[in-house]
Amino acid sequence: MNQKITQLAILLFLLVCGGLVPAIAQTYTLETIPNPKQSQSSHYVSNPDHILSNAAVSQLDAMLGKLEDSTTAQVAVVCVNSIGESVPKDFATALFRKWGLGYQKKNNGLLILLVKDQHRIEMETGYGLEGILPDAICKRIQAENIVPLAKIGDFDGAMIAGVQSVINRLSTPEATNEVHDDSKAKADRQSKPLEDGALWLFFALLTPAMLVLRLIIFFLRKQNPIADKIEITIAQSKQRVLWAVLMYVVMPSAVGLMVVQLRQDHWLHSWQILLVFYAVPGLVLWDARRRRIKTFYQLFGTMTESDRYVRYRAAHLNGLGNILLYPIPFWWLKREDEKALYAIRNAARNSPEGYPLTKVPVTHRDAFLTDYQRTEQGLCTVDYDVWRNEAHASTETIGYENINNTAYARCSKCGSKATYLVKNRVVKEATNEREGRGAHEYACKACGHHHETQYTIAIAQRSTPSSNATTSTTYSSSGSSSSSSWSGSSDSSSSSSSWGAVVRGRWRG
């Protein structure tokens, strides 16, 4: 009795387990099979039950992506454990239509379906591939490449071998010409017109925006007589408008169009596009520096070496903003400029008699300077270098004026850059009938020379009296101060997939 109960319990357990296994296993329908194009457009394989390894899926995605790029043929691979009681052939036909494989004109799609529990493999083709992949060829690919490996459980190898055989058939020149569908290019352009348009517009507006910013900075910055003279000369050039349009409008717009095209052709990645974004304004800034240097030598190229040296250093041809935004190349250019200026200032020299001179160290320099020169050195208006040949007692002093120091001017008596404004005073008050007169008083810290320059004070303006206001007088003075998607949908009611053509022709079933 106990033995019969035990046997009955074992039988009941087996029946329960046998019923649970199908219940636990996922049974897929047309609506529940994952569409690989809904997650990432670069995927071609639906593998929800992990029948294929991740490495095999990645390899198949790469193979089929390359196939579509070269032939426009769309191939989807679906591997599932079960589709229930559905007939695999009918299921493959319905899924092909639901996903809308292939493009509009040629209907050049292919679905490879593997159903594990039924041991079935189906290949459903669009009419655009029927000439290259007829039923006989599809059955041969299954029999020779897929089924033998699937029987021994090597589903990775089976599917890779089958897909490779399909690719070999579709990649011949004759097949490519027959399969290729021009509507793919149109679909790709329609899938991201706003994105590409925004990309080009960004390029078109990028450097003009920088030009406006540069003009704002130019008007807000401190006065620099050398830089101002260079900019004014450039602004007066006959070709300035043409060159500005070329560099600030034509060039960035052309680069933007080129980037859009290369991006559509998969030649540029996102980081490369960002690099081009960064490089285009840098090219404009580099060209502006080049033109400033050219203008500098036009204005100051005939001056003495020391005068040209101080003007080059005062011009600030690289700019702090350029260096911060583009340390390469502007920081490097600044270093090269400094090296060149250092070489100029420290180049070997000879006295007028032909004796070689040696530069006197800064700590011993003052002994060879005049009182006037020491005063200028102390005021930082002129920096002096002393060159000397001790054997022949030959000395040469070279001064480098600090042009940006505008607090001091040249003295009319001793010539030192040490004259400063002491005060302004009114010599004669202005009235409402005659002008007044004032004076600027200057003194030289080097020689003590004092002098004045007079200026005129304008006639006082009497305001018109009103019934409720008193008469007032005011005074004013004037003087001499200074991803790619899969286009379309099938005739299925589903609108979520993005495989292939907008209009479907006929179906092979």
XYZ file of C-alpha atoms in Angstrom:
509
model
C 0.000 0.000 0.000
C 2.742 2.420 0.942
C 4.628 1.546 -2.235
C 1.595 2.388 -4.377
C 1.170 5.709 -2.578
C 4.838 6.511 -3.176
C 4.563 5.666 -6.877
C 1.411 7.775 -7.161
C 3.141 10.702 -5.474
C 6.117 10.448 -7.826
C 3.800 10.321 -10.839
C 1.855 13.327 -9.583
C 5.139 15.217 -9.001
C 6.298 14.476 -12.539
C 2.976 15.571 -13.985
C 3.094 18.818 -12.026
C 6.705 19.513 -13.040
C 5.934 18.666 -16.643
C 3.086 21.123 -16.600
C 5.116 23.837 -14.911
C 8.002 23.851 -17.377
C 5.923 25.097 -20.325
C 4.172 27.521 -17.993
C 7.499 28.953 -16.805
C 8.980 29.168 -20.310
C 8.121 32.377 -22.203
C 5.789 31.880 -25.158
C 6.088 34.771 -27.608
C 3.484 36.379 -29.811
C 3.846 38.982 -32.543
C 3.278 41.710 -29.951
C 5.684 40.396 -27.311
C 8.760 39.591 -29.394
C 11.215 42.473 -28.774
C 11.884 44.612 -31.837
C 15.653 45.364 -31.858
C 15.013 48.700 -33.562
C 13.042 49.965 -30.573
C 16.079 49.946 -28.283
C 18.997 50.913 -30.513
C 18.893 51.469 -34.260
C 22.203 49.657 -34.717
C 20.706 46.319 -33.541
C 19.432 43.656 -35.909
C 19.076 40.646 -33.568
C 16.165 39.848 -31.247
C 17.446 37.332 -28.679
C 15.174 37.572 -25.604
C 15.832 34.018 -24.366
C 19.621 34.373 -24.719
C 19.850 31.430 -27.104
C 22.766 33.277 -28.708
C 25.712 34.563 -26.704
C 26.342 38.280 -26.332
C 29.471 37.973 -28.448
C 27.507 36.312 -31.267
C 24.788 38.991 -31.116
C 27.400 41.760 -31.345
C 29.065 40.023 -34.281
C 25.757 39.568 -36.115
C 24.776 43.200 -35.494
C 28.083 44.362 -36.970
C 27.779 42.046 -39.997
C 24.198 43.058 -40.763
C 24.891 46.764 -40.193
C 27.711 46.649 -42.699
C 25.459 44.774 -45.126
C 22.756 47.438 -44.935
C 25.296 50.233 -45.374
C 26.639 48.646 -48.552
C 23.481 47.166 -50.116
C 20.527 48.731 -48.186
C 19.205 45.174 -47.591
C 17.698 44.787 -44.119
C 18.102 41.428 -42.390
C 16.593 40.676 -38.974
C 17.475 37.624 -36.854
C 14.986 36.350 -34.253
C 15.796 33.482 -31.867
C 13.151 32.406 -29.303
C 12.422 29.296 -27.276
C 8.738 29.086 -28.136
C 5.909 30.687 -30.093
C 3.328 28.327 -28.590
C 1.149 26.480 -31.062
C 1.782 28.999 -33.877
C 3.144 27.658 -37.156
C 6.686 29.014 -37.603
C 6.185 29.755 -41.331
C 3.007 31.730 -40.744
C 4.562 33.426 -37.716
C 7.633 34.508 -39.731
C 5.433 35.941 -42.511
C 3.305 37.881 -40.025
C 6.337 39.196 -38.110
C 8.022 40.234 -41.364
C 4.976 42.321 -42.274
C 4.564 43.728 -38.769
C 8.143 44.997 -38.618
C 8.106 46.190 -42.237
C 11.538 44.876 -43.212
C 13.108 46.379 -46.306
C 12.860 49.740 -48.034
C 10.033 51.240 -50.020
C 10.967 50.624 -53.649
C 12.673 47.236 -53.545
C 11.104 45.634 -50.448
C 14.583 44.241 -49.776
C 14.095 42.694 -46.341
C 14.836 39.244 -44.897
C 13.723 37.665 -41.607
C 15.533 34.621 -40.180
C 13.444 33.003 -37.422
C 14.705 30.222 -35.100
C 12.119 28.501 -32.864
C 13.970 26.232 -30.475
C 11.184 24.045 -29.082
C 9.860 23.218 -32.571
C 13.378 22.791 -34.032
C 12.433 25.047 -36.919
C 14.254 27.726 -38.880
C 12.323 29.939 -41.293
C 13.604 32.509 -43.799
C 11.044 35.074 -45.000
C 12.111 37.315 -47.895
C 10.651 40.449 -49.442
C 10.008 40.398 -53.178
C 13.126 42.511 -53.769
C 15.314 39.594 -52.625
C 13.401 36.737 -54.244
C 15.597 36.790 -57.348
C 18.779 36.402 -55.297
C 17.391 34.341 -52.407
C 14.672 32.095 -53.867
C 13.204 29.241 -51.831
C 15.755 26.749 -53.163
C 18.709 28.904 -52.065
C 17.176 29.582 -48.654
C 16.623 25.840 -48.088
C 20.209 25.126 -49.167
C 21.562 27.740 -46.702
C 19.517 26.158 -43.925
C 20.519 22.594 -44.814
C 24.222 23.285 -45.330
C 25.031 26.093 -42.896
C 22.444 26.345 -40.118
C 20.797 22.992 -39.366
C 23.957 20.865 -38.884
C 25.345 23.199 -36.221
C 21.947 23.772 -34.587
C 21.509 19.999 -34.156
C 24.607 19.831 -31.959
C 23.548 22.888 -29.952
C 25.971 25.377 -31.533
C 23.386 28.072 -32.206
C 26.033 30.816 -32.320
C 27.925 29.088 -35.079
C 24.718 28.104 -36.899
C 23.333 31.620 -37.084
C 26.681 33.280 -37.912
C 27.289 30.747 -40.707
C 23.796 31.254 -42.116
C 24.019 35.044 -42.034
C 27.471 34.957 -43.600
C 26.123 32.824 -46.450
C 23.310 35.354 -46.993
C 25.822 38.217 -46.977
C 27.975 36.432 -49.542
C 24.971 36.115 -51.847
C 23.881 39.753 -51.443
C 27.343 41.338 -51.659
C 28.216 40.429 -55.238
C 28.220 43.440 -57.617
C 25.249 42.060 -59.578
C 23.236 41.408 -56.428
C 24.071 44.803 -54.935
C 22.828 46.602 -58.042
C 19.620 44.609 -57.981
C 18.980 44.975 -54.252
C 20.094 48.575 -53.641
C 17.212 50.917 -52.807
C 17.696 54.670 -53.202
C 14.843 55.377 -50.811
C 17.178 54.554 -47.895
C 19.134 57.763 -48.424
C 15.910 59.742 -48.564
C 14.639 58.022 -45.415
C 17.900 58.776 -43.601
C 17.669 62.455 -44.526
C 14.021 62.669 -43.470
C 14.715 60.960 -40.161
C 16.895 63.787 -38.825
C 16.374 67.003 -40.824
C 16.111 69.165 -37.729
C 19.222 67.664 -36.216
C 21.332 68.209 -39.343
C 19.850 71.670 -39.890
C 20.674 72.659 -36.336
C 24.196 71.318 -36.810
C 24.765 73.469 -39.890
C 23.103 76.514 -38.290
C 25.393 76.239 -35.279
C 28.423 76.384 -37.549
C 26.942 79.264 -39.548
C 26.357 81.380 -36.422
C 29.342 80.330 -34.327
C 32.053 82.626 -35.656
C 29.764 85.650 -36.277
C 28.849 85.388 -32.613
C 32.549 85.370 -31.767
C 33.039 88.420 -33.993
C 30.365 90.318 -32.039
C 31.978 89.221 -28.771
C 35.381 90.359 -30.024
C 33.987 93.781 -30.948
C 32.428 94.135 -27.485
C 35.728 93.225 -25.831
C 37.560 95.644 -28.130
C 35.418 98.604 -27.081
C 35.491 97.710 -23.376
C 39.205 97.065 -23.065
C 41.821 99.578 -21.946
C 43.362 101.869 -24.527
C 46.488 100.532 -26.177
C 47.997 102.933 -28.727
C 49.867 100.221 -30.646
C 47.008 97.706 -30.765
C 44.537 100.481 -31.590
C 46.657 101.679 -34.497
C 46.916 98.129 -35.857
C 43.153 97.562 -35.609
C 42.372 100.908 -37.256
C 44.735 100.118 -40.128
C 43.105 96.717 -40.641
C 39.652 98.328 -40.556
C 40.708 100.752 -43.301
C 41.907 97.965 -45.600
C 40.066 97.677 -48.916
C 39.642 93.910 -48.591
C 38.383 93.968 -45.005
C 34.687 93.365 -45.824
C 35.383 90.567 -48.313
C 37.798 88.870 -45.942
C 35.412 89.202 -42.979
C 32.585 87.588 -44.982
C 34.938 84.811 -46.080
C 36.265 83.982 -42.603
C 33.180 84.673 -40.481
C 30.387 83.457 -42.788
C 31.506 81.449 -45.816
C 34.187 79.321 -44.152
C 32.142 78.187 -41.092
C 29.055 77.583 -43.243
C 31.061 75.457 -45.673
C 32.613 73.498 -42.802
C 29.145 72.970 -41.313
C 27.802 71.560 -44.581
C 30.837 69.295 -44.897
C 30.390 68.011 -41.336
C 26.708 67.255 -41.978
C 27.589 65.292 -45.113
C 30.422 63.369 -43.473
C 28.184 62.609 -40.516
C 25.497 61.196 -42.800
C 28.149 59.034 -44.464
C 29.329 57.805 -41.023
C 32.799 59.341 -41.453
C 32.577 61.519 -38.343
C 31.782 60.531 -34.771
C 30.328 62.861 -32.148
C 33.683 63.626 -30.510
C 35.157 64.473 -33.908
C 32.289 66.888 -34.625
C 32.902 68.575 -31.262
C 36.578 68.872 -32.168
C 35.640 70.629 -35.404
C 33.312 72.928 -33.418
C 36.280 73.827 -31.271
C 38.738 74.206 -34.136
C 36.748 76.534 -36.430
C 36.711 79.587 -34.101
C 40.360 78.887 -33.301
C 41.158 79.080 -37.005
C 39.389 82.440 -37.210
C 41.333 83.768 -34.205
C 44.598 82.484 -35.653
C 43.879 84.260 -38.943
C 43.111 87.491 -37.053
C 46.497 87.217 -35.319
C 48.202 86.599 -38.652
C 46.664 89.755 -40.122
C 47.638 91.810 -37.056
C 51.269 90.661 -37.335
C 51.321 91.484 -41.048
C 49.918 94.964 -40.337
C 52.397 95.462 -37.489
C 55.379 95.046 -39.807
C 53.746 97.322 -42.368
C 53.517 100.061 -39.727
C 56.685 99.539 -37.706
C 58.925 97.348 -39.836
C 61.313 100.197 -40.744
C 61.897 101.342 -37.156
C 65.040 100.619 -35.209
C 65.317 97.269 -33.546
C 64.702 98.630 -30.052
C 61.658 100.687 -31.133
C 60.183 97.722 -33.011
C 60.884 95.501 -29.996
C 58.914 97.647 -27.530
C 56.006 98.044 -29.944
C 55.788 94.320 -30.609
C 55.721 93.598 -26.882
C 53.108 96.307 -26.295
C 50.804 95.118 -29.082
C 49.656 91.956 -27.212
C 49.157 90.120 -30.493
C 48.109 86.833 -28.873
C 45.559 88.066 -26.338
C 44.750 86.561 -22.950
C 41.332 85.341 -24.117
C 42.866 83.487 -27.044
C 45.383 81.787 -24.751
C 42.687 80.721 -22.266
C 40.364 79.356 -24.955
C 43.049 77.872 -27.198
C 46.229 77.184 -25.240
C 47.288 75.263 -28.309
C 48.390 77.039 -30.454
C 48.219 80.511 -28.822
C 50.159 79.694 -25.668
C 52.795 78.056 -27.849
C 52.831 81.112 -30.171
C 53.213 83.394 -27.156
C 56.179 81.362 -25.961
C 57.723 81.519 -29.412
C 57.226 85.306 -29.527
C 58.876 85.672 -26.136
C 61.805 83.529 -27.267
C 62.180 85.649 -30.404
C 62.066 88.899 -28.419
C 64.574 87.541 -25.918
C 66.882 86.549 -28.765
C 66.620 90.044 -30.254
C 67.401 91.750 -26.954
C 70.273 89.437 -26.105
C 71.842 88.974 -29.538
C 75.600 89.492 -29.773
C 76.583 93.115 -30.410
C 79.643 95.042 -31.495
C 80.669 98.610 -30.746
C 80.859 101.159 -33.605
C 84.597 100.465 -33.630
C 83.912 96.746 -34.137
C 84.736 95.560 -30.605
C 82.582 92.706 -29.249
C 80.324 93.807 -26.406
C 79.080 91.883 -23.386
C 75.780 92.597 -21.644
C 76.283 94.061 -18.175
C 74.319 92.254 -15.423
C 71.338 94.122 -13.956
C 73.049 94.398 -10.570
C 75.921 96.407 -12.114
C 73.909 98.321 -14.703
C 73.204 101.523 -12.732
C 76.904 102.397 -12.605
C 76.852 103.035 -16.351
C 73.538 104.942 -16.486
C 73.091 108.704 -16.238
C 70.979 110.261 -13.505
C 68.211 110.828 -16.051
C 68.294 107.195 -17.144
C 68.268 105.944 -13.563
C 65.188 108.079 -12.934
C 63.444 106.574 -15.969
C 64.467 103.100 -14.816
C 62.987 103.788 -11.381
C 59.725 105.122 -12.876
C 59.470 102.010 -15.141
C 59.092 104.259 -18.172
C 62.266 103.028 -19.881
C 64.146 99.760 -19.325
C 67.864 100.001 -20.116
C 70.390 97.422 -21.226
C 74.089 98.223 -20.982
C 76.642 96.547 -23.260
C 80.340 97.018 -22.598
C 83.820 96.026 -23.705
C 86.050 96.401 -20.665
C 89.317 96.106 -22.567
C 88.548 99.108 -24.747
C 86.248 100.905 -22.275
C 83.530 100.933 -24.928
C 79.932 101.201 -23.670
C 76.580 101.158 -25.482
C 73.297 101.858 -23.693
C 69.999 100.787 -25.286
C 66.654 101.947 -23.895
C 63.350 100.086 -24.291
C 60.437 102.429 -23.658
C 57.335 101.252 -21.813
C 54.753 102.544 -24.268
C 51.811 101.422 -22.141
C 52.910 103.724 -19.311
C 50.901 106.867 -20.110
C 51.322 108.549 -16.714
C 54.613 110.101 -17.882
C 55.605 111.927 -21.061
C 58.864 113.066 -22.649
C 60.407 116.175 -21.126
C 60.842 118.998 -23.626
C 64.123 120.009 -21.949
C 66.054 116.827 -21.082
C 64.178 114.302 -23.245
C 63.587 111.890 -20.387
C 60.255 110.144 -20.094
C 59.661 111.578 -16.626
C 57.254 114.497 -17.040
C 53.985 114.215 -15.161
C 50.903 116.405 -14.584
C 51.204 118.292 -11.303
C 47.833 120.041 -11.275
C 45.289 122.015 -13.254
C 44.507 125.624 -12.282
C 42.120 128.325 -13.413
C 43.879 131.469 -14.626
C 40.735 133.478 -15.479
C 37.175 132.542 -14.667
C 34.709 132.271 -17.536
C 31.614 134.491 -17.490
C 28.440 134.558 -19.512
C 30.083 137.181 -21.760
C 33.624 135.883 -22.292
C 35.687 132.695 -22.179
C 37.967 131.822 -19.317
C 41.482 130.393 -19.331
C 43.150 127.571 -17.433
C 46.595 125.971 -17.253
C 48.012 122.435 -16.944
C 51.165 122.420 -14.826
C 53.823 119.775 -15.591
C 57.106 118.865 -13.923
C 59.960 116.551 -14.863
C 61.235 114.181 -12.182
C 64.527 113.807 -13.995
C 65.661 117.427 -14.480
C 63.049 119.345 -12.441
C 61.888 121.372 -15.441
C 58.424 122.950 -15.025
C 56.167 124.146 -17.802
C 52.524 124.941 -18.438
C 50.077 124.508 -21.258
C 47.012 126.684 -21.344
C 43.505 125.689 -22.247
C 40.251 127.597 -22.816
C 37.256 127.545 -20.498
C 33.999 127.926 -22.422
C 31.611 130.820 -21.903
C 29.251 130.230 -18.999
C 25.772 129.149 -20.112
C 22.903 131.048 -18.440
C 19.761 128.955 -18.049
C 16.371 130.430 -19.018
C 14.486 131.547 -15.882
C 10.940 130.327 -15.238
C 8.227 131.585 -12.948
C 9.040 129.014 -10.306
C 12.817 128.765 -10.718
C 15.769 130.957 -9.979
C 18.438 131.839 -12.504
C 21.524 129.610 -12.408
C 24.846 129.716 -14.198
C 26.906 126.659 -15.190
C 30.471 126.448 -16.448
C 32.155 123.966 -18.763
C 35.759 123.810 -19.839
C 37.574 122.502 -22.868
C 41.269 122.243 -23.410
C 44.212 120.338 -24.795
C 44.153 117.233 -22.634
C 44.488 113.877 -24.304
C 21.705 58.375 -34.899
C 20.358 56.650 -38.023
C 16.776 55.049 -37.891
C 15.095 52.466 -40.140
C 12.540 54.269 -42.237
C 8.879 53.569 -42.731
C 6.465 50.919 -41.520
C 4.725 47.886 -42.915
C 1.045 47.456 -43.685
C 0.711 46.113 -40.177
C -1.396 48.001 -37.667
C 1.650 48.437 -35.456
C 3.308 51.871 -35.618
C 6.122 51.247 -33.140
C 8.622 49.479 -35.390
C 11.064 51.277 -37.656
C 12.248 48.650 -40.131
C 12.160 49.545 -43.824
C 9.662 50.917 -46.279
C 6.709 53.279 -45.984
C 4.668 51.502 -48.676
C 4.585 47.740 -48.901
C 4.219 45.879 -52.152
C 3.405 42.171 -52.181
C 4.611 39.496 -49.809
C 6.053 36.116 -50.423
C 4.384 33.680 -48.138
